Coordinates of C-alpha atoms and ligand atoms in Angstrom, one line a residue:
M863 CA -18.3 1.5 31.6
M864 CA -18.5 -2.3 31.6
T865 CA -15.3 -4.1 32.6
S866 CA -14.4 -7.1 30.5
R867 CA -14.3 -10.6 32.0
N868 CA -11.3 -11.4 29.9
E869 CA -8.4 -13.2 31.5
E870 CA -5.2 -11.2 31.7
I871 CA -4.0 -9.8 28.4
D872 CA -0.4 -8.6 28.0
V873 CA -0.9 -6.8 24.7
I874 CA -4.0 -5.5 22.8
V875 CA -3.6 -4.9 19.1
V876 CA -6.2 -2.4 17.8
G877 CA -6.9 -3.4 14.2
G878 CA -6.7 -6.7 12.4
G879 CA -5.2 -5.5 9.2
H880 CA -2.3 -7.5 7.8
N881 CA 0.2 -5.6 9.8
G882 CA -1.8 -5.9 13.1
L883 CA -2.0 -9.7 12.6
V884 CA 1.7 -10.0 11.8
C885 CA 2.6 -7.9 14.8
A886 CA 0.3 -9.9 17.1
N887 CA 1.7 -13.2 15.9
Y888 CA 5.3 -12.3 16.6
L889 CA 4.4 -10.9 20.0
A890 CA 2.5 -14.1 20.9
R891 CA 5.5 -16.1 19.8
S892 CA 7.6 -14.1 22.2
G893 CA 5.5 -15.5 25.0
R894 CA 2.9 -12.7 25.4
S895 CA -0.8 -13.1 25.7
V896 CA -2.2 -11.0 22.8
L897 CA -5.7 -9.9 21.9
V898 CA -6.5 -8.4 18.4
L899 CA -9.6 -6.2 18.2
E900 CA -10.9 -5.6 14.7
A901 CA -13.7 -3.2 13.8
N902 CA -14.9 -5.0 10.7
D903 CA -16.5 -8.5 10.4
S904 CA -13.4 -10.0 8.9
F905 CA -9.6 -9.7 9.2
G906 CA -7.1 -8.3 6.7
G907 CA -8.1 -4.6 6.6
A908 CA -7.2 -3.2 3.1
A909 CA -6.1 -6.8 2.2
S910 CA -9.6 -8.1 1.9
T911 CA -12.1 -9.7 -0.4
L912 CA -15.6 -8.3 -1.1
E913 CA -18.7 -9.8 -2.6
F914 CA -19.9 -6.7 -4.5
A915 CA -22.6 -8.4 -6.5
D916 CA -24.3 -11.8 -6.1
N917 CA -21.6 -14.5 -6.5
F918 CA -19.0 -11.9 -7.8
R919 CA -16.1 -11.4 -5.5
V920 CA -13.0 -9.2 -5.8
S921 CA -10.1 -7.9 -3.8
A922 CA -11.6 -4.7 -2.3
C923 CA -8.5 -2.5 -2.1
A924 CA -5.1 -4.1 -2.7
H925 CA -5.4 -6.5 -5.7
W926 CA -1.7 -7.4 -6.4
L927 CA 0.5 -9.2 -4.0
N928 CA 4.1 -8.2 -4.9
Q929 CA 5.6 -6.8 -1.8
L930 CA 4.9 -9.4 0.9
N931 CA 8.3 -9.8 2.7
P932 CA 9.5 -13.3 2.2
K933 CA 10.6 -13.6 5.9
V934 CA 7.0 -12.8 7.0
L935 CA 5.7 -15.4 4.5
A936 CA 8.1 -18.2 5.7
E937 CA 8.2 -17.4 9.5
L938 CA 4.4 -17.2 9.8
D939 CA 4.1 -20.3 7.6
L940 CA 1.4 -18.7 5.6
E941 CA 1.3 -21.3 2.8
N942 CA 0.4 -24.0 5.4
H943 CA -2.3 -21.7 6.7
G944 CA -4.0 -21.5 3.3
L945 CA -2.3 -18.8 1.3
K946 CA -2.2 -19.8 -2.4
L947 CA -1.3 -17.8 -5.4
A948 CA -3.6 -18.2 -8.4
A949 CA -1.0 -16.6 -10.7
R950 CA 2.4 -15.0 -10.2
D951 CA 5.2 -13.2 -12.0
L952 CA 2.7 -11.4 -14.3
N953 CA 4.0 -9.0 -16.9
T954 CA 2.8 -5.4 -17.0
I955 CA 1.1 -4.5 -20.3
S956 CA 0.7 -0.8 -21.1
L957 CA -2.4 -0.6 -23.3
A958 CA -2.6 1.3 -26.5
K959 CA -6.0 2.1 -28.2
D960 CA -4.7 0.8 -31.5
G961 CA -3.6 -2.5 -30.0
N962 CA 0.1 -1.7 -30.2
H963 CA 0.7 -2.5 -26.6
L964 CA 4.0 -2.4 -24.7
T965 CA 4.9 -5.3 -22.4
L966 CA 7.3 -4.7 -19.5
R967 CA 8.9 -7.7 -18.0
S968 CA 11.6 -7.7 -15.2
D969 CA 14.1 -8.6 -17.9
G970 CA 13.1 -6.5 -20.9
I971 CA 10.4 -4.8 -22.9
E972 CA 8.4 -5.9 -26.0
G973 CA 6.4 -3.6 -28.3
V974 CA 6.6 -2.1 -31.7
A975 CA 6.7 1.5 -30.5
V976 CA 10.1 1.2 -28.7
S977 CA 13.5 1.8 -30.3
E978 CA 16.6 -0.3 -29.8
L979 CA 18.0 2.6 -27.8
D980 CA 15.1 2.4 -25.4
R981 CA 15.4 -1.4 -25.1
I982 CA 19.1 -1.0 -24.0
A983 CA 18.3 2.0 -21.8
Y984 CA 15.5 0.0 -20.1
L985 CA 17.9 -2.8 -19.1
R986 CA 20.4 -0.3 -17.7
F987 CA 17.7 1.7 -15.9
N988 CA 16.1 -1.5 -14.5
S989 CA 19.3 -2.9 -13.1
Q990 CA 20.3 0.4 -11.5
M991 CA 16.9 0.8 -9.9
L992 CA 17.1 -2.8 -8.6
K993 CA 20.4 -2.0 -7.0
F994 CA 18.9 1.0 -5.2
A995 CA 15.8 -1.1 -4.2
E996 CA 18.1 -3.7 -2.7
L997 CA 19.6 -1.0 -0.4
L998 CA 16.1 0.1 0.6
A999 CA 15.1 -3.5 1.3
K1000 CA 17.9 -3.7 3.9
V1001 CA 16.8 -0.5 5.6
F1002 CA 13.2 -1.6 5.6
E1003 CA 13.7 -4.7 7.7
R1004 CA 15.0 -2.7 10.8
R1005 CA 13.5 0.1 12.8
P1006 CA 14.6 3.4 11.4
P1007 CA 17.6 4.8 13.2
K1008 CA 17.4 7.9 15.3
I1009 CA 19.9 10.5 14.2
I1010 CA 19.8 12.6 17.4
D1011 CA 20.0 10.8 20.8
G1012 CA 20.4 7.4 19.0
D1013 CA 21.6 4.3 20.9
F1014 CA 24.2 1.8 19.9
G1015 CA 21.6 0.0 17.6
D1016 CA 20.9 3.3 15.8
R1017 CA 24.5 3.9 15.2
I1018 CA 25.0 0.4 13.8
S1019 CA 22.0 1.0 11.5
L1020 CA 23.5 4.3 10.3
V1021 CA 26.9 2.7 9.7
K1022 CA 25.2 -0.2 7.7
L1023 CA 23.3 2.4 5.6
A1024 CA 26.5 4.3 4.9
V1025 CA 28.4 1.1 4.0
G1026 CA 25.5 0.0 1.8
M1027 CA 25.6 3.3 -0.1
K1028 CA 29.4 3.1 -0.4
M1029 CA 29.1 -0.4 -1.8
L1030 CA 26.9 1.0 -4.7
G1031 CA 30.1 2.5 -6.1
K1032 CA 30.9 6.2 -6.7
E1033 CA 28.7 6.6 -9.8
D1034 CA 25.6 4.9 -8.5
M1035 CA 25.9 6.6 -5.1
R1036 CA 26.0 10.0 -6.8
D1037 CA 23.1 9.1 -9.0
L1038 CA 21.0 7.9 -6.1
L1039 CA 21.5 11.1 -4.1
R1040 CA 20.6 13.1 -7.2
L1041 CA 17.6 11.0 -8.3
V1042 CA 15.8 10.9 -5.0
L1043 CA 15.8 14.7 -5.0
I1044 CA 14.4 15.1 -8.5
N1045 CA 11.2 13.6 -10.0
I1046 CA 10.3 10.7 -12.2
Y1047 CA 9.3 13.0 -15.1
D1048 CA 12.9 14.3 -15.4
V1049 CA 14.4 10.9 -14.9
M1050 CA 12.2 9.5 -17.8
E1051 CA 13.3 12.4 -20.0
E1052 CA 17.0 11.7 -19.3
N1053 CA 16.6 8.0 -20.1
F1054 CA 14.0 7.2 -22.7
E1055 CA 12.5 8.3 -26.1
S1056 CA 9.1 6.5 -26.1
E1057 CA 6.3 8.3 -24.4
Q1058 CA 4.5 5.0 -23.8
L1059 CA 7.5 3.6 -22.1
K1060 CA 8.0 6.7 -19.9
A1061 CA 4.4 6.6 -18.8
A1062 CA 4.3 2.9 -18.2
I1063 CA 7.2 3.2 -15.8
S1064 CA 5.9 6.4 -14.2
I1065 CA 2.5 5.0 -13.1
D1066 CA 4.3 3.0 -10.4
S1067 CA 5.6 6.2 -8.9
V1068 CA 2.2 7.8 -8.5
L1069 CA -0.2 5.0 -7.7
G1070 CA -1.6 5.5 -4.2
A1071 CA 0.0 8.9 -3.8
H1072 CA -1.1 12.5 -4.0
M1073 CA 1.7 13.2 -6.5
G1074 CA 2.1 13.7 -10.2
P1075 CA 5.1 12.7 -12.3
R1076 CA 6.7 16.2 -11.8
S1077 CA 6.3 16.0 -8.0
P1078 CA 9.4 15.6 -5.8
N1079 CA 9.8 12.2 -4.2
T1080 CA 8.4 10.3 -7.2
V1081 CA 11.7 8.4 -7.8
F1082 CA 11.5 7.2 -4.2
T1083 CA 7.9 6.0 -4.6
Y1084 CA 9.0 4.2 -7.8
L1085 CA 11.8 2.4 -5.9
Y1086 CA 9.2 1.6 -3.3
H1087 CA 7.1 -0.3 -5.8
K1088 CA 10.3 -2.0 -7.2
L1089 CA 10.9 -3.6 -3.8
G1090 CA 8.9 -6.7 -4.8
E1091 CA 11.6 -7.6 -7.3
V1092 CA 14.2 -7.7 -4.5
Y1093 CA 11.8 -10.1 -2.7
G1094 CA 11.7 -12.4 -5.7
Y1095 CA 8.5 -11.3 -7.4
K1096 CA 9.2 -11.0 -11.1
G1097 CA 5.8 -9.3 -11.4
P1098 CA 2.6 -9.0 -9.5
A1099 CA 0.8 -12.1 -8.1
V1100 CA -2.9 -12.8 -7.8
V1101 CA -4.0 -14.4 -4.5
E1102 CA -6.5 -17.3 -4.8
G1103 CA -9.9 -16.2 -3.3
G1104 CA -8.8 -12.5 -3.4
M1105 CA -6.6 -10.6 -1.0
G1106 CA -8.9 -11.6 1.9
S1107 CA -7.4 -15.1 1.8
L1108 CA -4.2 -13.5 2.9
G1109 CA -6.1 -12.0 5.9
E1110 CA -7.5 -15.4 6.6
A1111 CA -4.1 -17.1 6.4
L1112 CA -2.6 -14.5 8.7
A1113 CA -5.5 -14.9 11.2
S1114 CA -5.2 -18.6 11.2
S1115 CA -1.4 -18.4 11.7
A1116 CA -1.9 -15.9 14.6
Q1117 CA -4.5 -18.2 16.2
A1118 CA -2.1 -21.1 16.0
S1119 CA 0.5 -19.0 17.9
G1120 CA -2.1 -18.4 20.6
V1121 CA -3.4 -14.9 19.6
K1122 CA -7.0 -14.3 20.6
L1123 CA -9.0 -12.7 17.7
R1124 CA -12.2 -10.7 17.9
C1125 CA -13.8 -9.1 14.9
A1126 CA -16.8 -6.8 15.0
S1127 CA -15.1 -5.1 18.0
K1128 CA -14.5 -1.5 17.3
V1129 CA -12.3 0.4 19.7
E1130 CA -13.7 3.8 20.6
K1131 CA -11.0 4.9 23.0
I1132 CA -7.5 4.0 23.9
E1133 CA -7.5 4.9 27.6
V1134 CA -4.6 6.8 29.1
D1135 CA -3.9 7.4 32.7
V1136 CA -1.3 10.1 33.3
D1137 CA 0.7 9.4 30.1
Q1138 CA 0.4 5.6 30.5
V1139 CA -1.9 3.4 28.5
A1140 CA -4.5 1.8 30.7
G1141 CA -6.6 -0.2 28.2
V1142 CA -9.2 0.2 25.6
T1143 CA -12.9 0.9 25.5
L1144 CA -15.0 -0.6 22.7
T1145 CA -18.0 1.2 21.1
D1146 CA -20.4 -1.0 23.1
G1147 CA -18.8 0.3 26.3
E1148 CA -16.7 -2.8 27.2
F1149 CA -13.5 -1.8 28.9
I1150 CA -10.5 -4.1 28.5
P1151 CA -7.5 -3.2 30.8
C1152 CA -4.0 -3.5 29.4
N1153 CA -0.7 -1.7 29.8
T1154 CA 0.5 -2.3 26.3
V1155 CA -1.6 -1.3 23.3
V1156 CA -0.4 -1.5 19.7
S1157 CA -2.3 0.4 17.1
N1158 CA -2.6 -0.9 13.5
V1159 CA -4.9 2.1 12.9
D1160 CA -3.5 5.0 10.9
P1161 CA -1.6 7.5 13.1
K1162 CA -4.0 10.3 12.6
A1163 CA -7.0 8.3 13.7
T1164 CA -4.9 6.7 16.5
F1165 CA -4.0 10.0 18.1
E1166 CA -6.9 12.3 17.2
N1167 CA -9.8 9.9 17.7
L1168 CA -8.6 7.0 19.9
V1169 CA -6.2 8.6 22.3
G1170 CA -7.7 12.1 21.9
F1171 CA -5.7 15.3 21.5
N1172 CA -6.4 16.3 25.1
N1173 CA -4.2 13.4 26.2
I1174 CA -1.1 14.3 24.3
E1175 CA 1.4 17.1 24.1
T1176 CA 0.7 20.1 21.8
G1177 CA 3.9 19.4 19.8
V1178 CA 2.6 15.9 19.0
V1179 CA -0.9 17.3 18.2
R1180 CA 0.7 19.7 15.7
R1181 CA 2.7 16.9 14.0
V1182 CA -0.3 14.6 13.8
S1183 CA -2.4 17.4 12.4
N1184 CA 0.2 18.1 9.7
L1185 CA 0.4 14.6 8.5
R1186 CA -0.3 14.5 4.7
M1187 CA -2.7 11.7 3.9
Q1188 CA -5.1 12.6 1.1
G1189 CA -6.2 9.5 -0.8
N1190 CA -6.6 9.7 -4.6
A1191 CA -7.1 6.1 -5.6
A1192 CA -10.6 4.8 -6.3
K1193 CA -11.5 1.2 -6.8
L1194 CA -13.7 0.1 -9.7
H1195 CA -15.3 -3.4 -9.7
L1196 CA -17.1 -4.8 -12.7
A1197 CA -19.2 -8.0 -12.8
L1198 CA -19.0 -9.1 -16.5
S1199 CA -21.2 -11.6 -18.3
A1200 CA -18.3 -12.8 -20.4
V1201 CA -14.5 -12.3 -21.1
P1202 CA -14.0 -8.8 -22.3
Q1203 CA -12.0 -8.3 -25.5
F1204 CA -9.2 -5.8 -25.5
T1205 CA -8.0 -4.7 -28.9
G1206 CA -4.8 -6.6 -29.8
L1207 CA -4.7 -8.7 -26.6
D1208 CA -4.7 -12.5 -26.7
D1209 CA -6.1 -14.6 -23.9
A1210 CA -2.8 -15.1 -22.1
Q1211 CA -2.1 -11.3 -22.2
L1212 CA -5.5 -10.5 -20.8
G1213 CA -4.6 -12.2 -17.5
Q1214 CA -1.5 -10.0 -17.0
R1215 CA -1.4 -6.6 -15.2
L1216 CA -3.0 -4.1 -17.6
I1217 CA -2.3 -0.4 -17.3
I1218 CA -3.8 2.6 -18.9
S1219 CA -1.1 5.2 -18.8
P1220 CA -0.4 6.1 -22.4
N1221 CA 1.8 9.2 -22.0
M1222 CA 3.2 11.5 -19.4
K1223 CA 0.9 14.3 -20.3
Q1224 CA -2.1 12.2 -19.4
I1225 CA -0.7 11.4 -16.0
D1226 CA 0.3 15.0 -15.4
Q1227 CA -3.1 16.4 -16.4
A1228 CA -5.0 13.7 -14.5
F1229 CA -3.1 14.8 -11.4
N1230 CA -3.6 18.5 -12.1
S1231 CA -7.4 18.0 -11.7
A1232 CA -6.9 16.4 -8.3
K1233 CA -4.8 19.3 -7.1
Y1234 CA -7.8 21.5 -7.6
G1235 CA -10.3 19.1 -6.0
E1236 CA -11.7 17.6 -9.2
F1237 CA -11.6 14.0 -10.5
S1238 CA -9.6 13.4 -13.7
G1239 CA -11.4 13.6 -17.0
E1240 CA -9.0 11.0 -18.4
T1241 CA -7.8 8.8 -15.6
I1242 CA -4.9 6.4 -15.3
M1243 CA -5.7 2.8 -14.4
D1244 CA -4.2 -0.4 -13.1
V1245 CA -6.4 -3.3 -14.2
S1246 CA -6.7 -6.9 -13.1
I1247 CA -9.1 -9.6 -14.3
P1248 CA -8.4 -12.1 -11.5
S1249 CA -11.3 -14.5 -12.5
L1250 CA -9.1 -15.6 -15.5
H1251 CA -6.8 -17.2 -12.9
D1252 CA -9.3 -18.0 -10.2
S1253 CA -12.7 -19.4 -11.2
T1254 CA -14.1 -19.1 -7.6
L1255 CA -14.5 -15.4 -8.0
A1256 CA -17.4 -15.4 -10.5
P1257 CA -20.1 -17.7 -11.8
E1258 CA -19.0 -20.0 -14.7
G1259 CA -18.4 -18.0 -17.9
S1260 CA -18.6 -14.7 -16.1
H1261 CA -15.7 -12.5 -14.9
V1262 CA -14.7 -9.8 -12.5
L1263 CA -12.6 -6.8 -13.4
S1264 CA -10.8 -4.8 -10.7
A1265 CA -9.2 -1.5 -11.4
I1266 CA -7.3 1.1 -9.3
V1267 CA -8.3 4.4 -10.8
Q1268 CA -6.6 7.8 -10.3
Y1269 CA -7.1 10.5 -9.6
A1270 CA -10.2 10.6 -7.4
P1271 CA -9.5 13.1 -4.7
Y1272 CA -10.8 12.4 -1.2
N1273 CA -11.7 16.1 -0.8
L1274 CA -13.6 16.4 -4.1
K1275 CA -14.7 20.0 -4.3
Q1276 CA -18.2 19.2 -5.4
G1277 CA -18.4 16.3 -2.8
W1278 CA -18.9 12.6 -3.7
S1279 CA -22.7 12.9 -4.3
Q1280 CA -24.5 10.2 -6.3
Q1281 CA -24.3 12.5 -9.3
A1282 CA -20.5 12.9 -8.9
R1283 CA -20.1 9.2 -8.6
D1284 CA -22.3 8.5 -11.6
S1285 CA -20.4 11.0 -13.8
F1286 CA -17.0 9.6 -12.7
M1287 CA -18.2 6.0 -13.3
S1288 CA -19.4 7.0 -16.8
L1289 CA -16.1 8.6 -17.7
I1290 CA -14.2 5.5 -16.5
V1291 CA -16.4 3.0 -18.5
E1292 CA -16.2 5.3 -21.6
Q1293 CA -12.4 5.2 -21.2
L1294 CA -12.3 1.4 -20.9
E1295 CA -14.5 1.2 -24.0
Q1296 CA -11.7 2.8 -26.0
Y1297 CA -9.4 -0.1 -25.2
A1298 CA -12.0 -2.9 -24.9
P1299 CA -14.8 -2.1 -27.3
G1300 CA -18.1 -3.6 -26.2
I1301 CA -17.1 -4.0 -22.5
G1302 CA -20.0 -1.8 -21.4
E1303 CA -22.5 -4.3 -22.8
L1304 CA -21.0 -7.1 -20.6
I1305 CA -21.4 -5.2 -17.4
V1306 CA -23.9 -7.0 -15.1
E1307 CA -23.1 -4.9 -11.9
K1308 CA -20.6 -2.2 -11.1
Q1309 CA -19.2 -0.7 -8.0
L1310 CA -17.0 2.4 -7.5
L1311 CA -15.3 2.8 -4.2
T1312 CA -14.1 6.4 -3.9
P1313 CA -11.5 7.3 -1.2
V1314 CA -14.4 8.4 1.0
D1315 CA -16.0 4.9 0.7
L1316 CA -12.6 3.3 1.3
S1317 CA -12.2 5.5 4.4
E1318 CA -15.6 4.5 5.7
K1319 CA -15.5 0.8 4.9
F1320 CA -11.9 0.2 5.9
N1321 CA -11.4 2.9 8.6
L1322 CA -8.6 4.6 6.6
T1323 CA -8.3 8.3 7.3
G1324 CA -8.4 10.1 3.9
G1325 CA -8.8 6.8 2.2
H1326 CA -5.0 6.8 2.0
W1327 CA -3.3 3.7 0.6
H1328 CA -0.2 4.1 2.9
H1329 CA -1.8 5.6 6.0
G1330 CA 0.2 8.7 5.1
E1331 CA 2.0 9.9 2.1
I1332 CA 5.3 8.2 1.3
S1333 CA 7.5 11.3 0.8
V1334 CA 11.0 12.3 1.9
D1335 CA 9.5 14.3 4.9
Q1336 CA 7.4 11.3 6.0
I1337 CA 9.7 8.3 5.6
M1338 CA 12.3 6.5 7.7
M1339 CA 13.0 8.4 11.0
M1340 CA 10.3 10.9 10.0
R1341 CA 7.5 8.3 9.7
P1342 CA 4.9 8.9 10.8
F1343 CA 6.6 11.9 12.6
P1344 CA 9.7 12.4 14.7
G1345 CA 9.1 11.1 18.2
A1346 CA 7.0 8.1 17.0
S1347 CA 9.2 6.7 14.3
Q1348 CA 10.5 3.7 16.3
Y1349 CA 7.0 2.4 16.9
A1350 CA 6.9 3.7 20.5
T1351 CA 5.0 6.9 21.1
S1352 CA 5.0 9.7 23.7
V1353 CA 2.3 7.8 25.6
D1354 CA 3.9 5.1 27.7
G1355 CA 2.8 1.6 26.5
L1356 CA 1.3 2.8 23.2
Y1357 CA 2.9 1.6 20.0
L1358 CA 2.2 1.8 16.3
C1359 CA 2.4 -1.1 13.9
G1360 CA 0.6 -0.1 10.7
A1361 CA 1.4 1.2 7.3
G1362 CA 1.7 4.7 8.8
S1363 CA 4.9 3.6 10.4
H1364 CA 8.3 2.7 8.8
P1365 CA 8.6 1.3 6.2
G1366 CA 5.0 2.2 5.1
G1367 CA 2.2 0.7 3.2
G1368 CA 1.6 -2.0 0.6
V1369 CA 1.0 -5.5 1.7
M1370 CA 4.5 -6.1 3.0
G1371 CA 4.1 -7.0 6.7
L1372 CA 7.3 -5.3 7.7
A1373 CA 5.7 -2.5 9.8
G1374 CA 4.1 -5.2 11.9
R1375 CA 7.2 -7.4 12.1
N1376 CA 9.5 -4.5 13.0
A1377 CA 7.1 -3.2 15.6
A1378 CA 6.8 -6.5 17.3
R1379 CA 10.6 -6.9 17.5
E1380 CA 11.0 -3.3 18.9
I1381 CA 8.3 -3.9 21.6
A1382 CA 9.9 -7.1 22.7
K1383 CA 13.3 -5.5 22.8
R1384 CA 12.1 -2.4 24.8
Q1385 CA 10.1 -4.5 27.3
A1386 CA 13.0 -6.9 27.8
K1387 CA 15.2 -4.0 29.0
R1388 CA 12.8 -3.1 31.8
Ligands
FAD156 C1 -7.5 1.2 -3.4 C2 -6.2 0.6 -2.9 C3 -5.5 -0.2 -3.7 C4 -4.3 -0.8 -3.2 N1 -3.6 -1.7 -4.0 C5 -2.5 -2.3 -3.5 C6 -1.9 -3.4 -4.2 O1 -2.4 -3.8 -5.3 N2 -0.8 -4.0 -3.6 C7 -0.4 -3.7 -2.4 O2 0.6 -4.3 -1.9 N3 -1.0 -2.7 -1.7 C8 -2.0 -2.0 -2.2 N4 -2.7 -1.1 -1.4 C9 -2.1 -0.8 -0.1 C10 -2.4 -1.8 1.0 O3 -3.7 -2.3 0.9 C11 -2.3 -1.1 2.4 O4 -1.1 -0.3 2.4 C12 -2.1 -2.2 3.5 O5 -3.1 -3.2 3.3 C13 -2.2 -1.5 4.8 O6 -2.2 -2.6 5.8 P1 -2.2 -2.3 7.4 O7 -2.4 -3.6 8.1 O8 -1.1 -1.4 7.8 O9 -3.5 -1.4 7.6 P2 -5.1 -1.7 7.3 O10 -5.2 -2.7 6.3 O11 -5.7 -0.4 7.0 O12 -5.6 -2.3 8.7 C14 -6.0 -1.5 9.7 C15 -7.1 -2.2 10.4 O13 -7.5 -1.5 11.6 C16 -8.9 -1.6 11.7 N5 -9.4 -0.5 12.5 C17 -9.4 0.8 12.2 N6 -9.9 1.5 13.2 C18 -10.3 0.6 14.2 C19 -10.9 0.7 15.5 N7 -11.2 1.9 16.0 N8 -11.1 -0.4 16.2 C20 -10.7 -1.6 15.7 N9 -10.2 -1.8 14.5 C21 -9.9 -0.7 13.7 C22 -9.4 -1.5 10.2 O14 -10.7 -2.0 10.1 C23 -8.4 -2.4 9.5 O15 -8.7 -3.7 9.5 C24 -3.9 -0.6 -1.9 C25 -4.6 0.3 -1.1 C26 -5.8 0.9 -1.5 C27 -6.6 1.7 -0.6

């Protein structure tokens, strides 16, 4: 074991994903000497840009910025560190094969297929959901309270939550309690007539999840996506240069705060000496001593691979083993020789968020395949053509298309062989052809990242979007599991700061911010 010649480090952050960088930055600002170790060659983790074909670049995982917490944006001065939006407040257009598309804006819907009743119901539904999302937003900016053995801060949080719920009013409070226990399918049936509208709303409750519209928790996951509106996004935004530019801005801001950054530095082991963190060992054998290690790596990989099950109690081993984190989202990247033509869409509409989610049955059946370890015959998709807003992503006249495609189960029964990938890719392109006739002929290069690829490229267990399912048994004081929900763990000096912790995934930055505040508070008490 080589010992590092590094000067003294107060905190090591393992992983330079966006949450790791946010956490490191706040910790450095609180006077600590912080080192970030990232396995990959660049920072940002699942918020990154990838050149998938010569001169064609795309956001490799996350392609919409619509949840970044405004406090993180302002406090870390990200705009002055290079973060620029190429487009923002985009509408969501639910595509129809016949060109009768449905447009969802934050303040209403447009489309021939929706009745006046649906238009009114949408406004009512939207404003109620926004009210619930506002309550979530307040809870998300604090560590989750402990219910048993909580301290004064926990009791204050619980009182605030209770007051927030009471402020909703009797009717909304009753609705909230009922809705989070049922599923988005039933909620859509209660509210709307149009199948296209029901499915356009429901896609946001299942993206990134191992859930179908009839699964419990899907109202919560819908509210989770809605959070962006509370933060002032009237629709998704496209980051100039791809999501990797956010990673670069965060790295630049962290460096300005004094954080030391090392990429291509994969941690093999978080060293533990009798229940106390002692440092980390990199894959090349370098040992860096440190009494505080913060992991941006998902909780399963943190405990099972980095700390090692032999170093933790059996109760914790059981909880980690039971974490549900099966990814189902694949990422499709197309390099196109020209602008694709979608039936019935004009140029301005083409640059919006396009979804293929025509009816509830299609989402439901697509998920059914995944439950049995098969990819969906007819998928649902969330499509962006970012080069329409940002010409740096493709050569002149050419374009890139990026699509989140579901469902592509991580544990595909037949395995993700080349043949399975080719079959799935053909199905997806055939499906796109039905909405954009001729798109196949424009394809210069194509790439499909299955959850297995995402897991390998971005070190994400199960290829899971949120580092663990967002469901009622894995949120708040149960995230990632009881005993580790306030960022501290059963190993002294080991903390968590990634999407696997409260409040979860998406490019939000709050897990990193909350973790830094909690670490500073706990260490100040010593
Ligand atoms: C296909 C897909 C599409 C998505 N689309 C969106 C979207 O449009 N909008 C949105 O807001 N969110 C989206 N998400 C979710 C979002 O990208 C993630 O939830 C978020 O980026 C997680 O951030 P993080 O910093 O917590 O973790 P990560 O980004 O996973 O960062 C963890 C970091 O740790 C590093 N690491 C792991 N192991 C080690 C090790 N042993 N040593 C050193 N470093 C290590 C990794 O390389 C990585 O950089 C998407 C996710 C996926 C997979």
